[in-house]
Amino acid sequence: MAAKLLNLVALSSLAILACSFGATPVNALSVDSSPNFARNMGHHAVIAKKKRADSRRCKPRPSPSPSAAPTPAPTPAPAPAPAPAPAPAPKPSPNPPAPAPAPAPPSNGNAGGGKVGIAWALGDDPALKNFKTNKVSTVYTWSPWKPAGVSAGFDFAAMLWGPKQLSDFKRLVKPGYASTVLGFNEPDHAGQANLDPGYAAQLWKDNIQPLKNQGFSLITPAVTSAPGGKTWMKNFFSSCGGCTFDGLALHWYGTDAQQFIAYLTDFHNTFGMNIWVTEFACQNFSGGAQCSQDQVFSFMNTVTNFMDNTPWVTKYFAFGVMHDMVGVNTANQLMAGNGQPTDLGWDYLT
């Protein structure tokens, strides 16, 4: 009897419970199927996944709060490097008088015996006269062409740069036209005269050596300061039997004045000839830092003092009496925009 009573109570409870629930209507706005929703859900899912992943990694040390971080100082505009003490440096530059500068006495008391030369690439530009002082004697132009300004008191050295100038050289270079003939320009360099030593020797014998009997001084081809230059010169001399030379020309570019001096000394000792330095500058062609203006002044003063006081250096020609320095450090420029010498130019000329 008791069991029947319990079954009756259970059935009654079940009926009451079933009646309390009904079907729930679906609200269309309860599901957002718009693209924004899908995109936002995806974004949040990524964030959630990232947070979970982050929770499994070693956390970095917390960065200081923005208020605690020091404010970086603004980067100042590069201040000009402090100028080194004016070097044993530039000799005082006289103010150039007009129209042409008067020769100034050399500051070291040694005029160099007229050793200073002008390598001139500006044709008949009248500014050439601005570069004549009592130290300056000779002009050359990398060619047989003589500029009109040579009449201002310069000697002229005609150059046979290479075979392409041969017809003009033979037409122009006659007795009285010049005092000196310079041989080929950097025949060891592929971008310059670029001559085989044997062929260069034959050109010399045919076109330059005969001028010796007409009163010309004959100066060798000028090789570069690359290691192959010295070898080229040795091979040229070996091939040029019967040739005569009144001096040996060379070029040198670098940044160490003592290396320059050592190079000249080595060529003099090797070949036993007086030296004509027909190009030189404080210039780095090896990809490193270039000379500063102060370093250029120091270099110039050191090497010219050496050459002025060395009997076997006959002439020297600094590279830079021009407006376009054709890739050479402009700190070596000897001519200003107005055609007058720069401060370095005055240092060189006096």
JSON list of N, CA, C and O in Angstrom, two decimals, residues 129-177:
[
{"chain": "A", "resi": 129, "resn": "LYS", "atom": "N", "xyz": [97.62, 83.28, -64.37]},
{"chain": "A", "resi": 129, "resn": "LYS", "atom": "CA", "xyz": [98.59, 84.28, -63.89]},
{"chain": "A", "resi": 129, "resn": "LYS", "atom": "C", "xyz": [98.51, 84.46, -62.37]},
{"chain": "A", "resi": 129, "resn": "LYS", "atom": "O", "xyz": [99.47, 84.91, -61.74]},
{"chain": "A", "resi": 130, "resn": "ASN", "atom": "N", "xyz": [97.37, 84.10, -61.77]},
{"chain": "A", "resi": 130, "resn": "ASN", "atom": "CA", "xyz": [97.22, 84.24, -60.31]},
{"chain": "A", "resi": 130, "resn": "ASN", "atom": "C", "xyz": [98.08, 83.25, -59.53]},
{"chain": "A", "resi": 130, "resn": "ASN", "atom": "O", "xyz": [98.19, 83.35, -58.31]},
{"chain": "A", "resi": 131, "resn": "PHE", "atom": "N", "xyz": [98.66, 82.30, -60.24]},
{"chain": "A", "resi": 131, "resn": "PHE", "atom": "CA", "xyz": [99.42, 81.24, -59.58]},
{"chain": "A", "resi": 131, "resn": "PHE", "atom": "C", "xyz": [100.93, 81.35, -59.82]},
{"chain": "A", "resi": 131, "resn": "PHE", "atom": "O", "xyz": [101.67, 80.41, -59.56]},
{"chain": "A", "resi": 132, "resn": "LYS", "atom": "N", "xyz": [101.37, 82.52, -60.26]},
{"chain": "A", "resi": 132, "resn": "LYS", "atom": "CA", "xyz": [102.80, 82.72, -60.47]},
{"chain": "A", "resi": 132, "resn": "LYS", "atom": "C", "xyz": [103.39, 83.45, -59.28]},
{"chain": "A", "resi": 132, "resn": "LYS", "atom": "O", "xyz": [102.99, 84.55, -58.94]},
{"chain": "A", "resi": 133, "resn": "THR", "atom": "N", "xyz": [104.33, 82.78, -58.60]},
{"chain": "A", "resi": 133, "resn": "THR", "atom": "CA", "xyz": [105.09, 83.40, -57.51]},
{"chain": "A", "resi": 133, "resn": "THR", "atom": "C", "xyz": [106.56, 83.06, -57.75]},
{"chain": "A", "resi": 133, "resn": "THR", "atom": "O", "xyz": [106.90, 82.35, -58.71]},
{"chain": "A", "resi": 134, "resn": "ASN", "atom": "N", "xyz": [107.40, 83.53, -56.85]},
{"chain": "A", "resi": 134, "resn": "ASN", "atom": "CA", "xyz": [108.83, 83.26, -57.05]},
{"chain": "A", "resi": 134, "resn": "ASN", "atom": "C", "xyz": [109.21, 81.81, -56.80]},
{"chain": "A", "resi": 134, "resn": "ASN", "atom": "O", "xyz": [110.33, 81.40, -57.10]},
{"chain": "A", "resi": 135, "resn": "LYS", "atom": "N", "xyz": [108.30, 81.01, -56.26]},
{"chain": "A", "resi": 135, "resn": "LYS", "atom": "CA", "xyz": [108.56, 79.59, -56.09]},
{"chain": "A", "resi": 135, "resn": "LYS", "atom": "C", "xyz": [108.10, 78.78, -57.30]},
{"chain": "A", "resi": 135, "resn": "LYS", "atom": "O", "xyz": [108.50, 77.62, -57.46]},
{"chain": "A", "resi": 136, "resn": "VAL", "atom": "N", "xyz": [107.23, 79.35, -58.11]},
{"chain": "A", "resi": 136, "resn": "VAL", "atom": "CA", "xyz": [106.60, 78.60, -59.20]},
{"chain": "A", "resi": 136, "resn": "VAL", "atom": "C", "xyz": [107.37, 78.80, -60.49]},
{"chain": "A", "resi": 136, "resn": "VAL", "atom": "O", "xyz": [107.65, 79.93, -60.90]},
{"chain": "A", "resi": 137, "resn": "SER", "atom": "N", "xyz": [107.70, 77.69, -61.16]},
{"chain": "A", "resi": 137, "resn": "SER", "atom": "CA", "xyz": [108.50, 77.79, -62.37]},
{"chain": "A", "resi": 137, "resn": "SER", "atom": "C", "xyz": [107.84, 77.18, -63.60]},
{"chain": "A", "resi": 137, "resn": "SER", "atom": "O", "xyz": [107.91, 77.76, -64.69]},
{"chain": "A", "resi": 138, "resn": "THR", "atom": "N", "xyz": [107.17, 76.05, -63.45]},
{"chain": "A", "resi": 138, "resn": "THR", "atom": "CA", "xyz": [106.80, 75.24, -64.62]},
{"chain": "A", "resi": 138, "resn": "THR", "atom": "C", "xyz": [105.31, 74.92, -64.63]},
{"chain": "A", "resi": 138, "resn": "THR", "atom": "O", "xyz": [104.70, 74.71, -63.58]},
{"chain": "A", "resi": 139, "resn": "VAL", "atom": "N", "xyz": [104.75, 74.86, -65.83]},
{"chain": "A", "resi": 139, "resn": "VAL", "atom": "CA", "xyz": [103.36, 74.47, -66.04]},
{"chain": "A", "resi": 139, "resn": "VAL", "atom": "C", "xyz": [103.32, 73.29, -67.01]},
{"chain": "A", "resi": 139, "resn": "VAL", "atom": "O", "xyz": [104.09, 73.26, -67.99]},
{"chain": "A", "resi": 140, "resn": "TYR", "atom": "N", "xyz": [102.46, 72.31, -66.72]},
{"chain": "A", "resi": 140, "resn": "TYR", "atom": "CA", "xyz": [102.15, 71.31, -67.74]},
{"chain": "A", "resi": 140, "resn": "TYR", "atom": "C", "xyz": [100.64, 71.11, -67.76]},
{"chain": "A", "resi": 140, "resn": "TYR", "atom": "O", "xyz": [99.93, 71.48, -66.82]},
{"chain": "A", "resi": 141, "resn": "THR", "atom": "N", "xyz": [100.14, 70.51, -68.84]},
{"chain": "A", "resi": 141, "resn": "THR", "atom": "CA", "xyz": [98.69, 70.46, -69.08]},
{"chain": "A", "resi": 141, "resn": "THR", "atom": "C", "xyz": [98.17, 69.06, -69.39]},
{"chain": "A", "resi": 141, "resn": "THR", "atom": "O", "xyz": [97.08, 68.93, -69.93]},
{"chain": "A", "resi": 142, "resn": "TRP", "atom": "N", "xyz": [98.91, 68.00, -69.07]},
{"chain": "A", "resi": 142, "resn": "TRP", "atom": "CA", "xyz": [98.55, 66.64, -69.45]},
{"chain": "A", "resi": 142, "resn": "TRP", "atom": "C", "xyz": [98.40, 66.51, -70.97]},
{"chain": "A", "resi": 142, "resn": "TRP", "atom": "O", "xyz": [97.64, 65.68, -71.46]},
{"chain": "A", "resi": 143, "resn": "SER", "atom": "N", "xyz": [99.12, 67.32, -71.71]},
{"chain": "A", "resi": 143, "resn": "SER", "atom": "CA", "xyz": [98.97, 67.35, -73.17]},
{"chain": "A", "resi": 143, "resn": "SER", "atom": "C", "xyz": [100.11, 68.15, -73.78]},
{"chain": "A", "resi": 143, "resn": "SER", "atom": "O", "xyz": [100.90, 68.77, -73.06]},
{"chain": "A", "resi": 144, "resn": "PRO", "atom": "N", "xyz": [100.18, 68.22, -75.13]},
{"chain": "A", "resi": 144, "resn": "PRO", "atom": "CA", "xyz": [101.17, 69.09, -75.75]},
{"chain": "A", "resi": 144, "resn": "PRO", "atom": "C", "xyz": [100.69, 70.53, -75.93]},
{"chain": "A", "resi": 144, "resn": "PRO", "atom": "O", "xyz": [101.44, 71.37, -76.42]},
{"chain": "A", "resi": 145, "resn": "TRP", "atom": "N", "xyz": [99.45, 70.84, -75.54]},
{"chain": "A", "resi": 145, "resn": "TRP", "atom": "CA", "xyz": [98.90, 72.18, -75.78]},
{"chain": "A", "resi": 145, "resn": "TRP", "atom": "C", "xyz": [99.36, 73.16, -74.70]},
{"chain": "A", "resi": 145, "resn": "TRP", "atom": "O", "xyz": [99.22, 72.90, -73.51]},
{"chain": "A", "resi": 146, "resn": "LYS", "atom": "N", "xyz": [99.84, 74.27, -75.15]},
{"chain": "A", "resi": 146, "resn": "LYS", "atom": "CA", "xyz": [100.38, 75.28, -74.23]},
{"chain": "A", "resi": 146, "resn": "LYS", "atom": "C", "xyz": [99.35, 76.39, -74.02]},
{"chain": "A", "resi": 146, "resn": "LYS", "atom": "O", "xyz": [98.90, 77.01, -74.98]},
{"chain": "A", "resi": 147, "resn": "PRO", "atom": "N", "xyz": [98.97, 76.68, -72.78]},
{"chain": "A", "resi": 147, "resn": "PRO", "atom": "CA", "xyz": [98.00, 77.75, -72.53]},
{"chain": "A", "resi": 147, "resn": "PRO", "atom": "C", "xyz": [98.61, 79.13, -72.76]},
{"chain": "A", "resi": 147, "resn": "PRO", "atom": "O", "xyz": [99.81, 79.33, -72.60]},
{"chain": "A", "resi": 148, "resn": "ALA", "atom": "N", "xyz": [97.73, 80.07, -73.12]},
{"chain": "A", "resi": 148, "resn": "ALA", "atom": "CA", "xyz": [98.19, 81.43, -73.40]},
{"chain": "A", "resi": 148, "resn": "ALA", "atom": "C", "xyz": [98.89, 82.05, -72.20]},
{"chain": "A", "resi": 148, "resn": "ALA", "atom": "O", "xyz": [99.83, 82.81, -72.34]},
{"chain": "A", "resi": 149, "resn": "GLY", "atom": "N", "xyz": [98.45, 81.70, -70.99]},
{"chain": "A", "resi": 149, "resn": "GLY", "atom": "CA", "xyz": [98.99, 82.31, -69.78]},
{"chain": "A", "resi": 149, "resn": "GLY", "atom": "C", "xyz": [100.42, 81.95, -69.46]},
{"chain": "A", "resi": 149, "resn": "GLY", "atom": "O", "xyz": [101.03, 82.52, -68.56]},
{"chain": "A", "resi": 150, "resn": "VAL", "atom": "N", "xyz": [100.99, 80.98, -70.19]},
{"chain": "A", "resi": 150, "resn": "VAL", "atom": "CA", "xyz": [102.38, 80.60, -69.93]},
{"chain": "A", "resi": 150, "resn": "VAL", "atom": "C", "xyz": [103.31, 81.78, -70.14]},
{"chain": "A", "resi": 150, "resn": "VAL", "atom": "O", "xyz": [104.38, 81.87, -69.53]},
{"chain": "A", "resi": 151, "resn": "SER", "atom": "N", "xyz": [102.92, 82.73, -70.97]},
{"chain": "A", "resi": 151, "resn": "SER", "atom": "CA", "xyz": [103.77, 83.90, -71.23]},
{"chain": "A", "resi": 151, "resn": "SER", "atom": "C", "xyz": [103.95, 84.77, -69.99]},
{"chain": "A", "resi": 151, "resn": "SER", "atom": "O", "xyz": [104.76, 85.69, -69.99]},
{"chain": "A", "resi": 152, "resn": "ALA", "atom": "N", "xyz": [103.22, 84.48, -68.91]},
{"chain": "A", "resi": 152, "resn": "ALA", "atom": "CA", "xyz": [103.32, 85.27, -67.68]},
{"chain": "A", "resi": 152, "resn": "ALA", "atom": "C", "xyz": [104.55, 84.90, -66.86]},
{"chain": "A", "resi": 152, "resn": "ALA", "atom": "O", "xyz": [104.63, 85.25, -65.69]},
{"chain": "A", "resi": 153, "resn": "GLY", "atom": "N", "xyz": [105.49, 84.18, -67.45]},
{"chain": "A", "resi": 153, "resn": "GLY", "atom": "CA", "xyz": [106.73, 83.90, -66.74]},
{"chain": "A", "resi": 153, "resn": "GLY", "atom": "C", "xyz": [106.95, 82.45, -66.38]},
{"chain": "A", "resi": 153, "resn": "GLY", "atom": "O", "xyz": [107.88, 82.12, -65.65]},
{"chain": "A", "resi": 154, "resn": "PHE", "atom": "N", "xyz": [106.11, 81.55, -66.88]},
{"chain": "A", "resi": 154, "resn": "PHE", "atom": "CA", "xyz": [106.26, 80.13, -66.61]},
{"chain": "A", "resi": 154, "resn": "PHE", "atom": "C", "xyz": [107.11, 79.46, -67.69]},
{"chain": "A", "resi": 154, "resn": "PHE", "atom": "O", "xyz": [107.11, 79.86, -68.85]},
{"chain": "A", "resi": 155, "resn": "ASP", "atom": "N", "xyz": [107.80, 78.40, -67.33]},
{"chain": "A", "resi": 155, "resn": "ASP", "atom": "CA", "xyz": [108.33, 77.45, -68.31]},
{"chain": "A", "resi": 155, "resn": "ASP", "atom": "C", "xyz": [107.19, 76.49, -68.65]},
{"chain": "A", "resi": 155, "resn": "ASP", "atom": "O", "xyz": [106.29, 76.26, -67.83]},
{"chain": "A", "resi": 156, "resn": "PHE", "atom": "N", "xyz": [107.25, 75.91, -69.83]},
{"chain": "A", "resi": 156, "resn": "PHE", "atom": "CA", "xyz": [106.22, 74.96, -70.23]},
{"chain": "A", "resi": 156, "resn": "PHE", "atom": "C", "xyz": [106.84, 73.60, -70.48]},
{"chain": "A", "resi": 156, "resn": "PHE", "atom": "O", "xyz": [107.89, 73.47, -71.12]},
{"chain": "A", "resi": 157, "resn": "ALA", "atom": "N", "xyz": [106.19, 72.57, -69.94]},
{"chain": "A", "resi": 157, "resn": "ALA", "atom": "CA", "xyz": [106.59, 71.18, -70.18]},
{"chain": "A", "resi": 157, "resn": "ALA", "atom": "C", "xyz": [105.48, 70.51, -70.98]},
{"chain": "A", "resi": 157, "resn": "ALA", "atom": "O", "xyz": [104.35, 70.38, -70.51]},
{"chain": "A", "resi": 158, "resn": "ALA", "atom": "N", "xyz": [105.79, 70.14, -72.21]},
{"chain": "A", "resi": 158, "resn": "ALA", "atom": "CA", "xyz": [104.81, 69.49, -73.08]},
{"chain": "A", "resi": 158, "resn": "ALA", "atom": "C", "xyz": [104.76, 68.00, -72.78]},
{"chain": "A", "resi": 158, "resn": "ALA", "atom": "O", "xyz": [105.80, 67.36, -72.62]},
{"chain": "A", "resi": 159, "resn": "MET", "atom": "N", "xyz": [103.57, 67.44, -72.70]},
{"chain": "A", "resi": 159, "resn": "MET", "atom": "CA", "xyz": [103.43, 66.02, -72.42]},
{"chain": "A", "resi": 159, "resn": "MET", "atom": "C", "xyz": [102.89, 65.27, -73.63]},
{"chain": "A", "resi": 159, "resn": "MET", "atom": "O", "xyz": [101.98, 65.75, -74.32]},
{"chain": "A", "resi": 160, "resn": "LEU", "atom": "N", "xyz": [103.45, 64.10, -73.87]},
{"chain": "A", "resi": 160, "resn": "LEU", "atom": "CA", "xyz": [102.82, 63.14, -74.78]},
{"chain": "A", "resi": 160, "resn": "LEU", "atom": "C", "xyz": [102.04, 62.17, -73.89]},
{"chain": "A", "resi": 160, "resn": "LEU", "atom": "O", "xyz": [102.59, 61.18, -73.40]},
{"chain": "A", "resi": 161, "resn": "TRP", "atom": "N", "xyz": [100.78, 62.47, -73.64]},
{"chain": "A", "resi": 161, "resn": "TRP", "atom": "CA", "xyz": [99.95, 61.71, -72.70]},
{"chain": "A", "resi": 161, "resn": "TRP", "atom": "C", "xyz": [99.86, 60.24, -73.10]},
{"chain": "A", "resi": 161, "resn": "TRP", "atom": "O", "xyz": [99.92, 59.33, -72.28]},
{"chain": "A", "resi": 162, "resn": "GLY", "atom": "N", "xyz": [99.70, 60.03, -74.41]},
{"chain": "A", "resi": 162, "resn": "GLY", "atom": "CA", "xyz": [99.59, 58.69, -74.95]},
{"chain": "A", "resi": 162, "resn": "GLY", "atom": "C", "xyz": [99.47, 58.76, -76.46]},
{"chain": "A", "resi": 162, "resn": "GLY", "atom": "O", "xyz": [99.49, 59.85, -77.05]},
{"chain": "A", "resi": 163, "resn": "PRO", "atom": "N", "xyz": [99.32, 57.63, -77.13]},
{"chain": "A", "resi": 163, "resn": "PRO", "atom": "CA", "xyz": [99.31, 57.61, -78.59]},
{"chain": "A", "resi": 163, "resn": "PRO", "atom": "C", "xyz": [98.22, 58.49, -79.22]},
{"chain": "A", "resi": 163, "resn": "PRO", "atom": "O", "xyz": [98.41, 59.01, -80.32]},
{"chain": "A", "resi": 164, "resn": "LYS", "atom": "N", "xyz": [97.11, 58.67, -78.52]},
{"chain": "A", "resi": 164, "resn": "LYS", "atom": "CA", "xyz": [96.02, 59.44, -79.13]},
{"chain": "A", "resi": 164, "resn": "LYS", "atom": "C", "xyz": [96.38, 60.91, -79.31]},
{"chain": "A", "resi": 164, "resn": "LYS", "atom": "O", "xyz": [95.72, 61.62, -80.08]},
{"chain": "A", "resi": 165, "resn": "GLN", "atom": "N", "xyz": [97.42, 61.39, -78.65]},
{"chain": "A", "resi": 165, "resn": "GLN", "atom": "CA", "xyz": [97.86, 62.78, -78.81]},
{"chain": "A", "resi": 165, "resn": "GLN", "atom": "C", "xyz": [99.06, 62.90, -79.75]},
{"chain": "A", "resi": 165, "resn": "GLN", "atom": "O", "xyz": [99.61, 63.99, -79.92]},
{"chain": "A", "resi": 166, "resn": "LEU", "atom": "N", "xyz": [99.44, 61.81, -80.36]},
{"chain": "A", "resi": 166, "resn": "LEU", "atom": "CA", "xyz": [100.71, 61.79, -81.07]},
{"chain": "A", "resi": 166, "resn": "LEU", "atom": "C", "xyz": [100.77, 62.81, -82.22]},
{"chain": "A", "resi": 166, "resn": "LEU", "atom": "O", "xyz": [101.78, 63.52, -82.38]},
{"chain": "A", "resi": 167, "resn": "SER", "atom": "N", "xyz": [99.73, 62.91, -83.01]},
{"chain": "A", "resi": 167, "resn": "SER", "atom": "CA", "xyz": [99.78, 63.83, -84.16]},
{"chain": "A", "resi": 167, "resn": "SER", "atom": "C", "xyz": [99.91, 65.28, -83.70]},
{"chain": "A", "resi": 167, "resn": "SER", "atom": "O", "xyz": [100.68, 66.06, -84.27]},
{"chain": "A", "resi": 168, "resn": "ASP", "atom": "N", "xyz": [99.18, 65.67, -82.66]},
{"chain": "A", "resi": 168, "resn": "ASP", "atom": "CA", "xyz": [99.30, 67.04, -82.14]},
{"chain": "A", "resi": 168, "resn": "ASP", "atom": "C", "xyz": [100.67, 67.27, -81.51]},
{"chain": "A", "resi": 168, "resn": "ASP", "atom": "O", "xyz": [101.24, 68.35, -81.64]},
{"chain": "A", "resi": 169, "resn": "PHE", "atom": "N", "xyz": [101.16, 66.26, -80.82]},
{"chain": "A", "resi": 169, "resn": "PHE", "atom": "CA", "xyz": [102.48, 66.39, -80.19]},
{"chain": "A", "resi": 169, "resn": "PHE", "atom": "C", "xyz": [103.55, 66.67, -81.25]},
{"chain": "A", "resi": 169, "resn": "PHE", "atom": "O", "xyz": [104.38, 67.58, -81.12]},
{"chain": "A", "resi": 170, "resn": "LYS", "atom": "N", "xyz": [103.53, 65.90, -82.32]},
{"chain": "A", "resi": 170, "resn": "LYS", "atom": "CA", "xyz": [104.54, 66.06, -83.37]},
{"chain": "A", "resi": 170, "resn": "LYS", "atom": "C", "xyz": [104.39, 67.39, -84.10]},
{"chain": "A", "resi": 170, "resn": "LYS", "atom": "O", "xyz": [105.38, 67.99, -84.54]},
{"chain": "A", "resi": 171, "resn": "ARG", "atom": "N", "xyz": [103.17, 67.86, -84.22]},
{"chain": "A", "resi": 171, "resn": "ARG", "atom": "CA", "xyz": [102.93, 69.14, -84.91]},
{"chain": "A", "resi": 171, "resn": "ARG", "atom": "C", "xyz": [103.37, 70.32, -84.06]},
{"chain": "A", "resi": 171, "resn": "ARG", "atom": "O", "xyz": [103.92, 71.30, -84.58]},
{"chain": "A", "resi": 172, "resn": "LEU", "atom": "N", "xyz": [103.14, 70.25, -82.74]},
{"chain": "A", "resi": 172, "resn": "LEU", "atom": "CA", "xyz": [103.36, 71.42, -81.87]},
{"chain": "A", "resi": 172, "resn": "LEU", "atom": "C", "xyz": [104.76, 71.50, -81.28]},
{"chain": "A", "resi": 172, "resn": "LEU", "atom": "O", "xyz": [105.31, 72.60, -81.11]},
{"chain": "A", "resi": 173, "resn": "VAL", "atom": "N", "xyz": [105.32, 70.38, -80.90]},
{"chain": "A", "resi": 173, "resn": "VAL", "atom": "CA", "xyz": [106.54, 70.40, -80.09]},
{"chain": "A", "resi": 173, "resn": "VAL", "atom": "C", "xyz": [107.77, 70.57, -80.99]},
{"chain": "A", "resi": 173, "resn": "VAL", "atom": "O", "xyz": [108.29, 69.60, -81.56]},
{"chain": "A", "resi": 174, "resn": "LYS", "atom": "N", "xyz": [108.18, 71.81, -81.11]},
{"chain": "A", "resi": 174, "resn": "LYS", "atom": "CA", "xyz": [109.34, 72.20, -81.91]},
{"chain": "A", "resi": 174, "resn": "LYS", "atom": "C", "xyz": [110.29, 73.00, -81.01]},
{"chain": "A", "resi": 174, "resn": "LYS", "atom": "O", "xyz": [109.90, 73.48, -79.94]},
{"chain": "A", "resi": 175, "resn": "PRO", "atom": "N", "xyz": [111.54, 73.16, -81.41]},
{"chain": "A", "resi": 175, "resn": "PRO", "atom": "CA", "xyz": [112.46, 73.95, -80.60]},
{"chain": "A", "resi": 175, "resn": "PRO", "atom": "C", "xyz": [111.90, 75.33, -80.30]},
{"chain": "A", "resi": 175, "resn": "PRO", "atom": "O", "xyz": [111.34, 76.00, -81.18]},
{"chain": "A", "resi": 176, "resn": "GLY", "atom": "N", "xyz": [111.98, 75.74, -79.05]},
{"chain": "A", "resi": 176, "resn": "GLY", "atom": "CA", "xyz": [111.47, 77.03, -78.61]},
{"chain": "A", "resi": 176, "resn": "GLY", "atom": "C", "xyz": [110.04, 76.97, -78.08]},
{"chain": "A", "resi": 176, "resn": "GLY", "atom": "O", "xyz": [109.57, 77.91, -77.43]},
{"chain": "A", "resi": 177, "resn": "TYR", "atom": "N", "xyz": [109.32, 75.89, -78.35]},
{"chain": "A", "resi": 177, "resn": "TYR", "atom": "CA", "xyz": [107.93, 75.77, -77.91]},
{"chain": "A", "resi": 177, "resn": "TYR", "atom": "C", "xyz": [107.85, 75.43, -76.42]},
{"chain": "A", "resi": 177, "resn": "TYR", "atom": "O", "xyz": [106.96, 75.90, -75.71]}
]
